[in-house]
GROMACS .gro file of C-alpha atoms in nm:
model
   97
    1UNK     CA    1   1.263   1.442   0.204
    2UNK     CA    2   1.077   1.480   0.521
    3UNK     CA    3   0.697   1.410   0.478
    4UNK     CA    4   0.392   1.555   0.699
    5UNK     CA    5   0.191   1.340   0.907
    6UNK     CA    6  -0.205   1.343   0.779
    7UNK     CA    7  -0.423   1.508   1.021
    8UNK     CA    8  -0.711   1.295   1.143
    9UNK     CA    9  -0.947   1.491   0.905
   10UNK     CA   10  -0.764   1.458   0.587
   11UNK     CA   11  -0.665   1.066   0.688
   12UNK     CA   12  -1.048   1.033   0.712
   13UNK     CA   13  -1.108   1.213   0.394
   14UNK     CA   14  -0.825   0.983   0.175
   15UNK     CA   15  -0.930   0.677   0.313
   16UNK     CA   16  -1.297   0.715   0.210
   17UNK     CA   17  -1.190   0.738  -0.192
   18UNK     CA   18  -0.982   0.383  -0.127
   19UNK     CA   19  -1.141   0.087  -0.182
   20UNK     CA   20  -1.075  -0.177   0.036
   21UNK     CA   21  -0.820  -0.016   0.241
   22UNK     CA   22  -0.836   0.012   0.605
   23UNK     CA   23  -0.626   0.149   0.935
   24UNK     CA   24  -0.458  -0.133   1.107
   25UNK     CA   25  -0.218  -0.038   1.406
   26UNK     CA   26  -0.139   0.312   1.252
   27UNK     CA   27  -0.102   0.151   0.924
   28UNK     CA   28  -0.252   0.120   0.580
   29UNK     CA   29  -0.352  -0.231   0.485
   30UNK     CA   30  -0.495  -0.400   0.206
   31UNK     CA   31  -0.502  -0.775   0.114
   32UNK     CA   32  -0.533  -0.839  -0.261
   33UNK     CA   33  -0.674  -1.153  -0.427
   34UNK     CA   34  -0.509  -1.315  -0.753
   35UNK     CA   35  -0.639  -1.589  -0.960
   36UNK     CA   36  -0.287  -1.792  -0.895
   37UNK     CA   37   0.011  -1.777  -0.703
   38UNK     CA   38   0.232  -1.705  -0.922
   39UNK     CA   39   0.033  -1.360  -1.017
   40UNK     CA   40   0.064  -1.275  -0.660
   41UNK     CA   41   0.424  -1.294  -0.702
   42UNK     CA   42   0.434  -1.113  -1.046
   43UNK     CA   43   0.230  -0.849  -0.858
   44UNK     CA   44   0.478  -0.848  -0.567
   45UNK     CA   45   0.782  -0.764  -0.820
   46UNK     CA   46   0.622  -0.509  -1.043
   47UNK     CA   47   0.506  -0.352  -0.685
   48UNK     CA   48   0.869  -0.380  -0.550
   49UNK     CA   49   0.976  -0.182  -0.851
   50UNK     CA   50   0.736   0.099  -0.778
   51UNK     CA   51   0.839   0.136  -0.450
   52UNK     CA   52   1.228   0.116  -0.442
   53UNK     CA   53   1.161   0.421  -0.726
   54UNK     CA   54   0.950   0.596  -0.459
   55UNK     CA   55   1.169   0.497  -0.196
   56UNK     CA   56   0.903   0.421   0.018
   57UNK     CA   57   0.885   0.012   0.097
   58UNK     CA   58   0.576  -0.178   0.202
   59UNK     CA   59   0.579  -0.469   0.446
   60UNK     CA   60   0.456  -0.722   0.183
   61UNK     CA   61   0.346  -1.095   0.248
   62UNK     CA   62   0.302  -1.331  -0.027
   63UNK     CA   63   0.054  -1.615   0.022
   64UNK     CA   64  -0.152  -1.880  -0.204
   65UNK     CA   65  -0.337  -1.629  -0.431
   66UNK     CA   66  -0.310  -1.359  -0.195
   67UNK     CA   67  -0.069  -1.092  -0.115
   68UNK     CA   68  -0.163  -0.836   0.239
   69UNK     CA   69   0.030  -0.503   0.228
   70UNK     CA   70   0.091  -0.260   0.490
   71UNK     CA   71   0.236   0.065   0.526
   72UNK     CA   72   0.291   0.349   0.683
   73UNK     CA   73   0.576   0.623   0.676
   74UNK     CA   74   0.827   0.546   0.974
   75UNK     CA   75   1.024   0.880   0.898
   76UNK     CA   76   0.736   1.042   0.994
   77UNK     CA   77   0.587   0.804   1.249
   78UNK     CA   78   0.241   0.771   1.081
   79UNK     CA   79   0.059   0.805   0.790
   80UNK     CA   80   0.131   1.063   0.523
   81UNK     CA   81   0.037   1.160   0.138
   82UNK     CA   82   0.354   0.896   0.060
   83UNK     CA   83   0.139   0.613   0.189
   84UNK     CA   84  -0.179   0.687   0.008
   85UNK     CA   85   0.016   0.702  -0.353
   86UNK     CA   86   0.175   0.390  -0.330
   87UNK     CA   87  -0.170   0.252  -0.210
   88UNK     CA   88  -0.301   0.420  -0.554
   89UNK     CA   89  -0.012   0.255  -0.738
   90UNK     CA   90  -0.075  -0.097  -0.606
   91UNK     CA   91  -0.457  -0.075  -0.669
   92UNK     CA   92  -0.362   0.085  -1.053
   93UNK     CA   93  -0.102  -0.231  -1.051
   94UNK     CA   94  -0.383  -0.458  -0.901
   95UNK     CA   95  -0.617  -0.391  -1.142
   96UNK     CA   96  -0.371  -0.413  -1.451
   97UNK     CA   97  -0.319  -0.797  -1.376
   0.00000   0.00000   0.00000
């Protein structure tokens, strides 16, 4: 499935109703805090789940209570819709822990 690029507009416009997300090198990045590491890793796993069903797969790195994501659509060469609903499904994941 071949996904559009966001226009500069409607990049603007998504990441305004995400919380805590910002634009790092073309990418969408996030670091999320956990009380433990080893809910960091749970969160990495269920996250990893989500994804492979999306087919869509975050750079992910695990540290102590901590895990920064970043992503971005490399089919497409930037930022698209895809991006922005996994971001929504890790925050919904996030926030479930």
């Amino acid at each position: 499935m071949k996904h559009r690029l966001l226009t500069p507009g409607e990049l603007e416009e998504a990441l305004a109703s995400m919380s805590g997300w910002t634009l790092e090198a073309g990418e969408l990045a996030k670091e999320f805090r956990f009380a433990s590491y080893l809910e960091g890793a749970a969160f990495v796993r269920r996250l990893a789940e989500k994804a492979e069903a999306m087919n869509h797969h975050p750079d992910l790195h695990l540290g102590w209570r901590k895990v920064r994501m970043r992503v971005s659509t490399h089919s497409a060469g930037g930022l698209t819709e895809l991006d922005f609903s996994l971001a929504r499904e890790a925050d919904r994941l996030h926030a479930s822990i």
